[in-house]
Short mmCIF file of C-alpha atoms and ligand atoms in Angstrom, two decimals:
data_model
loop_
_atom_site.label_atom_id
_atom_site.label_comp_id
_atom_site.label_asym_id
_atom_site.label_seq_id
_atom_site.Cartn_x
_atom_site.Cartn_y
_atom_site.Cartn_z
CA MET A 1 218.34 44.89 44.92
CA SER A 2 218.41 43.47 48.43
CA GLN A 3 220.45 40.39 49.31
CA MET A 4 218.68 37.26 50.57
CA ILE A 5 220.32 35.65 53.56
CA THR A 6 220.02 32.41 55.50
CA VAL A 7 221.25 32.51 59.09
CA LEU A 8 222.27 29.05 60.29
CA GLY A 9 222.35 29.01 64.10
CA ALA A 10 220.24 32.17 64.36
CA THR A 11 219.51 31.76 68.09
CA GLY A 12 223.18 31.62 69.08
CA SER A 13 225.57 34.40 69.96
CA ILE A 14 226.76 34.97 66.35
CA GLY A 15 223.24 34.46 64.97
CA LYS A 16 221.83 37.17 67.25
CA SER A 17 224.64 39.58 66.40
CA THR A 18 224.02 38.93 62.70
CA LEU A 19 220.32 39.74 63.07
CA ASP A 20 221.23 42.88 65.00
CA VAL A 21 223.35 44.07 62.05
CA LEU A 22 220.71 43.05 59.49
CA ALA A 23 218.02 44.97 61.40
CA ARG A 24 220.05 48.15 60.77
CA HIS A 25 219.92 47.57 56.98
CA THR A 26 216.47 46.29 56.13
CA ASP A 27 216.53 47.93 52.69
CA ASP A 28 219.64 45.98 51.70
CA TYR A 29 219.09 42.53 53.22
CA GLN A 30 216.11 40.21 53.53
CA VAL A 31 216.07 37.14 55.74
CA PHE A 32 215.25 34.02 53.76
CA ALA A 33 215.62 31.43 56.53
CA LEU A 34 216.49 31.23 60.22
CA THR A 35 217.56 28.00 61.90
CA ALA A 36 217.97 26.66 65.43
CA ASN A 37 218.31 23.35 67.20
CA THR A 38 215.86 23.36 70.12
CA GLN A 39 215.16 26.95 71.23
CA VAL A 40 211.56 27.26 70.00
CA ASP A 41 210.57 30.53 71.66
CA ALA A 42 213.80 32.28 70.71
CA LEU A 43 213.34 31.31 67.06
CA LEU A 44 209.67 32.32 67.16
CA GLN A 45 210.61 35.80 68.39
CA GLN A 46 213.19 36.12 65.61
CA CYS A 47 210.59 35.02 63.03
CA ILE A 48 208.18 37.70 64.30
CA GLU A 49 210.88 40.32 63.96
CA HIS A 50 212.52 39.24 60.67
CA ARG A 51 209.64 37.45 58.86
CA PRO A 52 211.69 34.77 57.05
CA GLN A 53 210.20 32.49 54.38
CA TYR A 54 211.50 29.43 56.26
CA ALA A 55 212.35 28.53 59.84
CA VAL A 56 214.21 25.29 60.52
CA MET A 57 214.21 23.57 63.91
CA VAL A 58 216.61 20.64 63.64
CA ASP A 59 214.72 18.78 66.35
CA GLU A 60 211.45 17.40 64.94
CA LYS A 61 209.44 17.77 68.18
CA CYS A 62 210.55 21.39 68.50
CA ALA A 63 209.53 21.97 64.87
CA VAL A 64 206.01 20.72 65.68
CA GLN A 65 205.84 23.21 68.58
CA LEU A 66 207.11 26.10 66.46
CA ARG A 67 204.65 25.25 63.66
CA ALA A 68 201.76 25.37 66.15
CA LYS A 69 202.88 28.76 67.49
CA ILE A 70 203.38 30.20 64.01
CA ALA A 71 199.89 29.01 62.99
CA LEU A 72 198.48 31.25 65.74
CA SER A 73 200.35 34.30 64.39
CA ASP A 74 200.01 36.30 61.16
CA LEU A 75 203.30 34.85 59.85
CA THR A 76 203.54 32.92 56.59
CA THR A 77 206.87 31.34 57.60
CA GLU A 78 207.06 27.66 56.71
CA VAL A 79 208.61 25.48 59.42
CA LEU A 80 210.92 22.63 58.39
CA SER A 81 212.96 20.18 60.43
CA GLY A 82 216.07 18.02 60.21
CA VAL A 83 219.53 18.32 58.72
CA ASP A 84 218.24 18.02 55.15
CA ALA A 85 216.15 21.12 55.72
CA LEU A 86 219.28 22.99 56.92
CA CYS A 87 220.98 22.03 53.65
CA GLN A 88 217.89 23.03 51.67
CA VAL A 89 217.76 26.57 53.10
CA SER A 90 221.55 26.95 52.66
CA SER A 91 221.49 26.06 48.99
CA ALA A 92 218.11 27.42 47.80
CA SER A 93 218.37 29.36 44.53
CA GLU A 94 216.84 32.49 46.13
CA VAL A 95 219.70 32.75 48.66
CA ASP A 96 222.72 35.03 48.10
CA GLN A 97 224.50 34.74 51.44
CA VAL A 98 224.67 32.13 54.18
CA MET A 99 225.84 32.96 57.69
CA ALA A 100 227.32 29.68 58.97
CA ALA A 101 226.91 30.08 62.74
CA ILE A 102 225.94 26.63 63.97
CA VAL A 103 228.31 25.46 66.68
CA GLY A 104 230.49 22.39 66.10
CA ALA A 105 230.44 19.54 63.62
CA ALA A 106 226.64 19.86 63.26
CA GLY A 107 227.31 22.82 60.97
CA LEU A 108 229.41 20.91 58.45
CA LEU A 109 226.75 19.58 56.07
CA PRO A 110 224.70 22.79 55.70
CA THR A 111 227.85 24.92 55.36
CA LEU A 112 229.23 22.57 52.72
CA SER A 113 225.86 22.69 51.02
CA ALA A 114 226.09 26.49 50.78
CA ALA A 115 229.60 26.20 49.33
CA ARG A 116 228.47 23.64 46.76
CA ALA A 117 225.59 25.91 45.75
CA GLY A 118 228.05 28.75 45.05
CA LYS A 119 226.85 31.10 47.80
CA ARG A 120 228.69 33.85 49.65
CA VAL A 121 229.55 31.87 52.79
CA LEU A 122 230.16 33.89 55.94
CA LEU A 123 232.09 31.40 58.04
CA ALA A 124 231.82 31.58 61.82
CA ASN A 125 231.50 27.79 62.21
CA LYS A 126 235.25 27.10 62.22
CA GLU A 127 234.72 23.43 63.12
CA ALA A 128 233.25 22.80 59.65
CA LEU A 129 236.46 23.97 57.98
CA VAL A 130 238.74 22.29 60.52
CA MET A 131 237.04 18.94 59.87
CA SER A 132 236.89 19.06 56.11
CA GLY A 133 239.61 21.59 55.09
CA GLN A 134 240.62 20.39 51.66
CA LEU A 135 237.15 19.17 50.64
CA PHE A 136 235.55 22.42 51.78
CA MET A 137 238.07 24.69 50.03
CA GLU A 138 237.66 22.67 46.83
CA ALA A 139 233.87 23.02 47.08
CA ILE A 140 234.29 26.80 47.37
CA LYS A 141 236.63 26.96 44.37
CA ASP A 142 234.82 24.49 42.11
CA ASN A 143 231.46 26.21 42.58
CA ASN A 144 232.64 29.84 42.43
CA ALA A 145 231.45 30.40 45.97
CA LEU A 146 232.90 33.23 48.04
CA LEU A 147 234.25 32.41 51.49
CA LEU A 148 234.57 35.30 53.95
CA PRO A 149 235.91 34.69 57.46
CA ILE A 150 233.80 35.91 60.37
CA ASP A 151 236.03 34.73 63.20
CA SER A 152 237.44 38.10 64.31
CA GLU A 153 241.06 36.96 63.97
CA HIS A 154 240.63 35.60 60.44
CA ASN A 155 238.60 38.60 59.46
CA ALA A 156 241.49 40.76 60.70
CA ILE A 157 244.04 38.70 58.74
CA PHE A 158 241.84 38.90 55.63
CA GLN A 159 241.73 42.69 56.02
CA SER A 160 245.52 42.91 56.56
CA LEU A 161 246.77 40.57 53.83
CA PRO A 162 247.50 41.89 50.33
CA VAL A 163 244.54 41.65 47.95
CA ASN A 164 244.80 38.41 45.96
CA PHE A 165 247.28 36.95 48.47
CA LYS A 166 246.23 33.39 47.70
CA ASP A 167 246.57 33.55 43.94
CA ASP A 168 249.37 36.06 43.35
CA PRO A 169 252.92 34.69 43.89
CA ILE A 170 254.32 38.23 44.17
CA ALA A 171 251.88 39.09 46.96
CA ARG A 172 252.73 35.84 48.76
CA LYS A 173 256.44 36.67 48.75
CA GLN A 174 255.73 40.01 50.44
CA VAL A 175 254.31 38.42 53.58
CA ARG A 176 256.72 37.24 56.27
CA ASN A 177 254.19 35.67 58.64
CA ILE A 178 250.77 35.91 60.26
CA LEU A 179 250.42 36.94 63.90
CA LEU A 180 247.30 35.28 65.29
CA THR A 181 246.28 36.92 68.55
CA ALA A 182 244.67 35.15 71.50
CA SER A 183 243.15 36.73 74.59
CA GLY A 184 244.57 33.92 76.74
CA GLY A 185 241.09 33.31 78.17
CA PRO A 186 240.03 33.43 81.82
CA PHE A 187 242.90 31.21 83.03
CA ARG A 188 245.85 33.09 81.57
CA GLY A 189 248.82 32.73 83.92
CA TRP A 190 247.27 29.85 85.87
CA THR A 191 249.16 26.64 86.71
CA HIS A 192 248.20 23.09 85.69
CA GLU A 193 247.26 22.35 89.32
CA GLN A 194 244.92 25.37 89.42
CA LEU A 195 243.34 24.32 86.11
CA GLN A 196 242.47 20.86 87.46
CA ARG A 197 239.96 22.43 89.84
CA VAL A 198 238.20 24.96 87.61
CA THR A 199 234.41 24.79 87.22
CA PRO A 200 232.31 25.19 84.06
CA ALA A 201 231.01 28.52 85.41
CA GLN A 202 234.59 29.83 85.63
CA ALA A 203 235.52 28.46 82.21
CA VAL A 204 232.62 30.07 80.34
CA LYS A 205 233.33 33.50 81.84
CA HIS A 206 235.46 35.02 79.11
CA PRO A 207 237.20 38.27 80.11
CA ASN A 208 236.48 40.17 76.85
CA TRP A 209 233.99 38.38 74.59
CA SER A 210 230.40 37.27 75.14
CA MET A 211 230.05 33.93 73.32
CA GLY A 212 228.33 30.52 73.33
CA GLN A 213 229.36 27.95 75.95
CA LYS A 214 231.43 25.66 73.72
CA ILE A 215 233.64 28.36 72.20
CA SER A 216 234.05 29.93 75.66
CA VAL A 217 235.45 26.66 77.05
CA ASP A 218 237.62 26.33 73.92
CA SER A 219 238.96 29.83 74.56
CA ALA A 220 239.79 28.90 78.14
CA SER A 221 241.74 25.79 77.06
CA LEU A 222 243.30 27.58 74.02
CA MET A 223 241.74 24.87 71.84
CA ASN A 224 239.83 27.71 70.17
CA LYS A 225 243.19 29.14 69.08
CA GLY A 226 244.27 25.69 67.93
CA LEU A 227 241.13 25.34 65.81
CA GLU A 228 241.72 28.87 64.52
CA LEU A 229 245.28 28.01 63.56
CA ILE A 230 243.98 25.14 61.40
CA GLU A 231 241.21 27.38 60.06
CA ALA A 232 243.78 30.04 59.05
CA CYS A 233 245.97 27.47 57.27
CA TRP A 234 243.03 26.45 55.07
CA LEU A 235 241.58 29.92 54.55
CA PHE A 236 244.84 31.56 53.51
CA ASP A 237 246.66 28.50 52.12
CA VAL A 238 249.63 28.79 54.48
CA LYS A 239 251.61 26.28 56.54
CA ALA A 240 251.14 26.06 60.32
CA LYS A 241 254.72 27.27 60.83
CA GLN A 242 253.88 30.54 59.01
CA ILE A 243 251.51 31.43 61.85
CA GLU A 244 252.72 32.70 65.20
CA VAL A 245 250.28 32.83 68.10
CA LEU A 246 250.60 35.84 70.41
CA VAL A 247 248.63 36.25 73.62
CA HIS A 248 247.12 39.73 73.71
CA PRO A 249 244.89 39.99 76.78
CA GLU A 250 243.02 43.17 75.74
CA SER A 251 241.54 41.65 72.52
CA ILE A 252 241.85 44.97 70.71
CA VAL A 253 244.30 43.88 68.00
CA HIS A 254 242.33 41.08 66.35
CA SER A 255 245.37 39.76 64.43
CA MET A 256 248.21 41.05 62.25
CA VAL A 257 250.25 40.39 59.14
CA GLN A 258 254.00 40.97 59.15
CA TYR A 259 255.57 41.99 55.81
CA VAL A 260 259.12 41.42 54.51
CA ASP A 261 259.95 45.13 54.76
CA GLY A 262 259.26 45.10 58.51
CA SER A 263 255.77 46.63 58.27
CA VAL A 264 253.03 45.10 60.38
CA LEU A 265 249.39 45.63 59.41
CA ALA A 266 246.90 45.08 62.19
CA GLN A 267 243.12 45.28 62.33
CA MET A 268 241.83 46.71 65.61
CA GLY A 269 238.48 47.39 67.16
CA ASN A 270 236.33 46.80 70.20
CA PRO A 271 235.76 43.10 70.88
CA ASP A 272 232.30 42.91 69.31
CA MET A 273 231.48 40.34 66.62
CA ARG A 274 229.18 42.75 64.81
CA THR A 275 232.29 44.32 63.20
CA PRO A 276 233.46 41.19 61.32
CA ILE A 277 229.83 40.23 60.63
CA ALA A 278 229.10 43.61 59.01
CA TYR A 279 232.37 43.36 57.08
CA GLY A 280 231.40 39.93 55.71
CA LEU A 281 227.87 41.00 54.83
CA ALA A 282 228.94 44.11 52.91
CA TRP A 283 232.41 43.23 51.57
CA PRO A 284 234.00 44.92 49.60
CA ASN A 285 232.02 47.81 51.09
CA ARG A 286 231.57 48.72 54.74
CA ILE A 287 228.34 49.30 56.61
CA GLU A 288 227.29 50.55 60.04
CA SER A 289 227.44 47.70 62.57
CA GLY A 290 226.33 49.33 65.81
CA VAL A 291 229.84 48.96 67.28
CA ALA A 292 231.22 52.02 69.09
CA SER A 293 234.48 53.62 67.94
CA LEU A 294 237.59 52.37 69.65
CA ASP A 295 238.68 54.76 72.39
CA PHE A 296 242.49 54.59 72.48
CA LEU A 297 242.61 56.67 75.65
CA THR A 298 240.75 54.00 77.63
CA HIS A 299 242.81 51.25 75.94
CA SER A 300 246.15 52.99 76.24
CA GLN A 301 248.07 49.78 76.99
CA LEU A 302 248.28 46.88 74.56
CA ASN A 303 250.20 43.88 75.91
CA PHE A 304 251.62 40.83 74.16
CA GLU A 305 253.14 37.62 75.54
CA PRO A 306 253.88 34.09 74.29
CA PRO A 307 251.41 31.29 75.02
CA ASN A 308 252.35 28.81 77.78
CA HIS A 309 252.47 25.51 75.88
CA ASP A 310 253.18 23.41 78.99
CA VAL A 311 249.98 24.45 80.73
CA PHE A 312 247.90 24.80 77.53
CA PRO A 313 248.83 21.94 75.18
CA ALA A 314 245.91 22.54 72.77
CA LEU A 315 247.91 24.68 70.36
CA ASN A 316 250.62 22.07 69.84
CA LEU A 317 248.01 19.32 69.49
CA SER A 318 246.34 21.37 66.75
CA ARG A 319 249.62 22.00 64.90
CA GLN A 320 250.31 18.26 65.14
CA ALA A 321 246.85 17.40 63.74
CA PHE A 322 247.10 19.88 60.86
CA ASP A 323 250.60 18.68 59.94
CA ALA A 324 249.45 15.03 60.06
CA GLY A 325 246.73 15.88 57.51
CA GLY A 326 243.86 13.64 56.39
CA THR A 327 241.23 13.04 59.06
CA ALA A 328 243.51 14.03 61.97
CA ALA A 329 241.90 17.47 62.40
CA ALA A 330 238.39 15.95 62.26
CA ILE A 331 239.47 13.56 65.03
CA LEU A 332 240.89 16.42 67.09
CA ASN A 333 237.69 18.40 66.66
CA ALA A 334 235.34 15.52 67.51
CA ALA A 335 237.37 14.52 70.57
CA ASN A 336 237.34 18.10 71.78
CA GLU A 337 233.56 18.48 71.29
CA VAL A 338 232.80 15.33 73.30
CA ALA A 339 235.29 16.26 76.03
CA VAL A 340 233.98 19.84 76.33
CA ALA A 341 230.40 18.57 76.64
CA ALA A 342 231.52 16.16 79.40
CA PHE A 343 233.36 18.96 81.19
CA LEU A 344 230.25 21.17 81.02
CA ARG A 345 228.26 18.26 82.56
CA GLU A 346 230.93 18.14 85.31
CA GLN A 347 231.94 14.58 84.39
CA ILE A 348 235.62 15.32 83.81
CA PRO A 349 238.09 17.94 85.03
CA PHE A 350 239.06 20.81 82.74
CA THR A 351 242.58 19.46 82.13
CA ALA A 352 241.12 16.15 80.90
CA ILE A 353 239.80 17.92 77.78
CA THR A 354 243.23 18.15 76.14
CA ASP A 355 244.29 14.78 77.63
CA LEU A 356 241.36 13.17 75.80
CA VAL A 357 242.15 15.00 72.55
CA ASP A 358 245.75 13.81 72.83
CA ALA A 359 244.55 10.23 73.48
CA ALA A 360 242.24 10.36 70.43
CA LEU A 361 245.03 11.65 68.18
CA ASN A 362 247.20 8.77 69.34
CA GLY A 363 244.46 6.12 69.42
CA CYS A 364 242.41 6.76 66.25
CA GLU A 365 243.67 5.99 62.76
CA PHE A 366 244.05 8.84 60.29
CA GLU A 367 242.81 8.42 56.74
CA THR A 368 242.86 10.53 53.58
CA ALA A 369 240.05 13.07 53.95
CA ASP A 370 238.94 13.31 50.34
CA ASN A 371 235.24 12.60 50.76
CA ILE A 372 232.56 13.51 53.24
CA GLU A 373 231.80 9.91 54.24
CA VAL A 374 235.39 9.34 55.43
CA ILE A 375 235.32 12.60 57.40
CA LEU A 376 231.98 11.80 59.06
CA ALA A 377 233.20 8.27 59.87
CA ALA A 378 236.37 9.69 61.50
CA ASP A 379 234.21 12.11 63.47
CA SER A 380 231.95 9.27 64.72
CA SER A 381 234.77 6.93 65.66
CA ALA A 382 236.66 9.67 67.55
CA ARG A 383 233.43 10.50 69.43
CA ARG A 384 233.00 6.82 70.40
CA PHE A 385 236.66 6.55 71.41
CA VAL A 386 236.46 9.54 73.74
CA GLN A 387 233.00 8.67 75.08
CA GLU A 388 234.24 5.21 76.10
CA LYS A 389 237.14 6.78 77.98
CA ILE A 390 234.77 9.19 79.74
CA THR A 391 232.38 6.36 80.66
CA ALA A 392 235.29 4.35 82.08
CA TRP A 393 236.31 7.44 84.07
CA THR A 394 232.89 8.19 85.65
N1 LIG B 401 230.31 33.63 69.72
C1 LIG B 401 231.35 34.21 69.17
O1 LIG B 401 231.70 35.34 69.52
C2 LIG B 401 232.12 33.53 68.08
C3 LIG B 401 233.26 34.14 67.55
C4 LIG B 401 233.93 33.52 66.50
C5 LIG B 401 233.51 32.31 66.01
N2 LIG B 401 232.41 31.72 66.56
C6 LIG B 401 231.98 30.41 66.05
O2 LIG B 401 230.63 30.54 65.62
C7 LIG B 401 229.93 29.30 65.85
C8 LIG B 401 228.72 29.61 66.72
O3 LIG B 401 229.16 30.05 67.98
P1 LIG B 401 228.16 30.70 69.03
O4 LIG B 401 229.00 31.19 70.14
O5 LIG B 401 227.24 31.64 68.34
O6 LIG B 401 227.37 29.39 69.51
P2 LIG B 401 226.01 29.32 70.35
O7 LIG B 401 225.72 30.62 70.99
O8 LIG B 401 226.13 28.12 71.21
O9 LIG B 401 224.89 29.07 69.22
C9 LIG B 401 224.90 27.91 68.47
C10 LIG B 401 223.78 27.90 67.46
O10 LIG B 401 223.79 26.63 66.80
C11 LIG B 401 222.55 25.96 67.00
N3 LIG B 401 222.83 24.53 67.17
C12 LIG B 401 223.37 23.92 68.25
N4 LIG B 401 223.46 22.59 68.03
C13 LIG B 401 222.96 22.36 66.80
C14 LIG B 401 222.74 21.20 66.03
N5 LIG B 401 223.07 19.97 66.49
N6 LIG B 401 222.18 21.32 64.80
C15 LIG B 401 221.84 22.55 64.34
N7 LIG B 401 221.99 23.69 65.02
C16 LIG B 401 222.55 23.61 66.25
C17 LIG B 401 221.97 26.57 68.25
O11 LIG B 401 220.55 26.37 68.30
P3 LIG B 401 219.76 26.41 69.74
O12 LIG B 401 219.86 27.83 70.20
O13 LIG B 401 218.39 25.98 69.42
O14 LIG B 401 220.51 25.46 70.63
C18 LIG B 401 222.38 28.03 68.07
O15 LIG B 401 221.52 28.65 67.15
C19 LIG B 401 230.95 28.36 66.51
O16 LIG B 401 231.52 27.54 65.53
C20 LIG B 401 232.00 29.30 67.07
O17 LIG B 401 233.28 28.71 67.15
C21 LIG B 401 231.72 32.29 67.57
#
């Protein structure tokens, strides 16, 4: 029987790659719902191709436009709007799997909704887990949901860890540490002075991966790796000190696990998100993803170096936030989102992104993050805190 899937953030980079994989396996997967924020024509095209039962445009005006366009077609897709509709299509009883590929904190409620409804959650939206770590992992456990990491690094770690790592004390003892790889982004080797002058166009130009704007800027500042470090701690139930970050500019080794006997298991492949997406969709099986085989003769050199913490403070800020616990990571995430948006609008220099995150971690109070209201309140107050600083700046 085919699996029913909701793709949250269908019009984004991960959403499109997911639909590309699904289109190769139409006998095995059916699209239940596709969602977007404002891109009406892109979502319409996807509806024509994948014929979902529901399409959600978060923006109400955009939903009206999409509804009008769908009425002129032969589609029976029902168009909904708003955050409640995102939660509805993530938790509907017909749905087996939810691809969580909305960018940023906006993805938290629908992703949590999928977890609470006991779905197979394919997690690309790392910000949701960073914000709500403990609450989210409890929702997965309490509702017998299945959480599979789509971030290529976490997918690689998942593939390289012993089966049952989280629950089996013997398996846990066999692992020495996790090696989380980072490309280093477009500014690897640059100085702080050089970084002060970089433009949004330079920051979104990732050397190896083609991604949405926000994650591209995060990759350039290494905040993406910081968010991933927190994500890995929650996913695999490890401490931040059990994870070592290694810069690996070729992005071929997606991450590794080091064992007590000296063995290192790595997952490798071309830098194409369709590999982890296909893995998540089909786990424990494997399916064709459209990704070419890795040619070791053209990638005959694999390099590794330590991150430069003086120039890229995001990793240490993330370790600090995870170790502080409670709402600290939600504050870090919210501050980063507001600062990245301001950088993309050319209101602040690139180096101000981590300065603002640092200021928020020092200026906002942390609380115990045991319910969603506290987490959302921490998110809002960190956003206000950073926005006021940006307004004072400009
Ligand atoms: N791209 C990658 O290779 C990659 C790799 C690993 C992890 N991830 C993670 O995957 C997530 C998505 O990244 P991406 O690069 O695919 O982002 P993206 O290309 O910017 O796409 C974001 C998607 O989210 C939707 N969206 C934006 N704001 C929204 C809101 N307020 N409410 C509801 N939906 C909203 C967008 O709709 P519109 O198109 O209508 O704006 C779009 O469908 C991020 O958390 C990222 O960290 C991405």
